[in-house]
Amino acid sequence: RASPDEDPSKFIENLSKLINLLKSANPPLNFNETHPTTKKTPLESCISTNNGLVIKSLLQEIYDLKITDNAWAMASQLKDSGIALTILANMLNRANKFYSSNKITDADNLYNLAFENLNILSNYRASLNDAEHQAENLNLNLNQQKIDQELFQVKYKLMMAIIRCRRRMNDLSYAEKLCDQLIDLTPNQ
């Protein structure tokens, strides 16, 4: 047995085995169903306990895992944005696979969902930058700036991906509108 603190790679390996065992049980565990008592999906339960390793494993092992609005809202409101960024990265990877498989509409839908969720996260983070949080120490502010820069880069890449999809879908007016927004975001580039 390995704990996350002692040997994270062994812990993740064992966690992956457990998830696969639950998927192959008879009947298999449906990771998208809400629990009758907690009214949460397994992903939502992991988010509520701030369990990043389990969340990462669920996202990697359960290909059709649905990221509910509730899960995203919970993740975006955590003080540490790491879980929200992990979920966002998973959405981007899935969308990129759709795009590579020439499933442009599916990719576009997932890119747009990721973009909406990114905006929720960005708006929440902006609301945290009020007077009470500005008084916190320099290291935390530097970490917040780094995360904000990462979010900006993700937003830029998402907009480019949506533009690419819309061009392939022959929705040139929407692609052009997004290009204008992208130019407004990065006027110095």
XYZ file of C-alpha atoms in Angstrom:
189
model
C 0.000 0.000 0.000
C 1.265 3.428 -0.891
C 0.043 6.735 0.425
C 0.120 9.839 -1.777
C 2.759 11.397 0.470
C 5.118 8.406 0.478
C 5.025 7.333 -3.161
C 2.693 9.331 -5.424
C 3.395 7.249 -8.550
C 2.601 3.970 -6.763
C -0.509 5.543 -5.242
C -1.736 6.675 -8.673
C -0.996 3.236 -10.139
C -3.057 1.568 -7.389
C -5.799 4.149 -7.814
C -5.943 3.439 -11.555
C -6.280 -0.274 -10.814
C -9.116 0.442 -8.382
C -10.953 2.644 -10.900
C -10.625 -0.033 -13.580
C -11.893 -2.647 -11.131
C -14.945 -0.495 -10.373
C -15.548 0.007 -14.107
C -15.489 -3.753 -14.717
C -17.626 -4.738 -11.692
C -20.948 -6.442 -12.261
C -22.843 -4.150 -12.518
C -20.165 -1.562 -13.330
C -20.073 1.641 -11.338
C -21.484 4.538 -13.319
C -19.146 7.434 -12.554
C -21.653 9.926 -13.972
C -24.507 9.075 -11.592
C -25.164 11.039 -8.445
C -25.085 9.233 -5.119
C -28.577 9.012 -3.580
C -27.417 10.348 -0.207
C -24.811 12.991 -1.093
C -26.430 13.997 -4.398
C -22.924 14.234 -5.855
C -21.130 12.388 -8.618
C -17.810 10.742 -7.712
C -15.984 13.657 -9.359
C -17.973 16.204 -7.350
C -17.225 14.279 -4.138
C -13.501 14.346 -4.910
C -13.632 18.062 -5.659
C -15.460 18.773 -2.401
C -12.665 17.006 -0.501
C -9.981 18.752 -2.585
C -8.506 15.396 -3.621
C -6.432 16.323 -6.665
C -4.764 12.940 -7.207
C -8.074 11.080 -7.347
C -9.553 13.735 -9.627
C -6.596 13.410 -11.993
C -6.969 9.627 -12.028
C -10.714 9.780 -12.639
C -10.224 12.173 -15.537
C -7.539 9.946 -17.063
C -9.274 6.594 -16.552
C -12.935 7.432 -17.237
C -13.033 8.669 -20.814
C -16.750 9.506 -20.791
C -16.668 11.190 -17.379
C -19.075 14.096 -17.468
C -17.908 17.317 -15.896
C -21.147 18.688 -14.521
C -21.907 22.371 -14.031
C -21.894 21.687 -10.286
C -18.441 20.059 -10.491
C -17.067 23.004 -12.407
C -18.639 25.531 -10.020
C -17.152 23.702 -7.037
C -13.696 23.497 -8.647
C -13.654 27.129 -9.709
C -14.443 28.304 -6.177
C -11.566 26.473 -4.496
C -8.823 28.778 -3.237
C -6.262 26.640 -5.092
C -7.043 26.755 -8.825
C -5.060 23.569 -9.477
C -8.107 21.293 -9.595
C -9.997 23.614 -11.942
C -6.925 23.805 -14.186
C -6.652 19.991 -14.173
C -10.285 19.666 -15.258
C -9.789 22.348 -17.888
C -6.667 20.605 -19.242
C -8.625 17.361 -19.505
C -11.383 19.097 -21.469
C -8.789 20.574 -23.836
C -7.125 17.199 -24.390
C -10.466 15.588 -25.198
C -11.375 18.420 -27.576
C -7.984 18.141 -29.294
C -8.572 14.406 -29.814
C -11.963 15.157 -31.366
C -10.352 17.701 -33.671
C -7.581 15.280 -34.667
C -10.229 12.646 -35.414
C -12.005 15.137 -37.680
C -14.979 15.377 -35.294
C -15.001 19.139 -35.653
C -18.469 19.805 -34.218
C -17.699 17.746 -31.100
C -14.368 19.530 -30.713
C -16.032 22.924 -31.136
C -18.672 22.084 -28.514
C -16.034 20.988 -26.011
C -13.772 23.983 -26.725
C -16.752 26.302 -26.179
C -17.688 24.550 -22.943
C -14.095 24.861 -21.756
C -14.129 28.548 -22.748
C -17.327 29.166 -20.746
C -15.866 27.354 -17.748
C -12.618 29.289 -18.059
C -14.607 32.520 -17.932
C -16.363 31.312 -14.762
C -12.975 30.577 -13.196
C -11.488 33.895 -14.336
C -14.463 35.874 -13.014
C -14.296 34.087 -9.671
C -10.544 34.711 -9.407
C -11.092 38.376 -10.252
C -13.643 38.651 -7.447
C -11.008 37.324 -5.030
C -8.674 40.194 -5.870
C -10.562 42.575 -3.614
C -9.031 44.514 -0.721
C -8.864 41.591 1.715
C -6.779 39.499 -0.679
C -4.515 42.343 -1.760
C -3.186 42.490 1.782
C -1.846 38.913 1.588
C 1.863 38.164 1.330
C 4.009 38.646 -1.771
C 4.520 34.929 -2.489
C 0.782 34.318 -2.734
C 0.378 37.329 -5.024
C 3.197 36.058 -7.262
C 1.521 32.633 -7.401
C -1.795 34.278 -8.290
C -0.095 36.270 -11.058
C 1.417 33.060 -12.444
C -1.999 31.355 -12.447
C -3.598 34.415 -14.065
C -0.928 34.334 -16.806
C -1.611 30.603 -17.338
C -5.346 31.297 -17.562
C -4.703 34.026 -20.126
C -2.606 31.620 -22.229
C -5.330 28.966 -22.018
C -7.960 31.533 -23.034
C -5.841 32.568 -26.015
C -5.345 28.935 -27.107
C -9.026 28.156 -26.651
C -10.053 31.100 -28.775
C -7.608 30.014 -31.487
C -9.009 26.468 -31.357
C -12.601 27.698 -31.633
C -11.616 29.907 -34.575
C -9.974 26.901 -36.240
C -13.126 24.813 -35.735
C -15.443 27.531 -36.961
C -13.366 28.000 -40.095
C -13.583 24.257 -40.774
C -17.346 24.407 -40.135
C -17.544 27.329 -42.596
C -18.879 29.689 -39.903
C -16.610 32.504 -40.999
C -18.573 35.361 -39.419
C -18.237 33.827 -35.945
C -14.565 33.066 -36.576
C -13.997 36.669 -37.628
C -15.800 37.975 -34.536
C -13.545 35.834 -32.324
C -10.478 37.066 -34.225
C -11.494 40.635 -33.421
C -11.884 39.715 -29.739
C -8.481 38.028 -29.810
C -6.886 41.162 -31.269
C -8.529 43.233 -28.516
C -7.063 40.846 -25.910
C -3.545 41.084 -27.309
C -3.176 44.575 -28.819
C 0.633 44.603 -28.468
C 1.273 41.399 -30.370
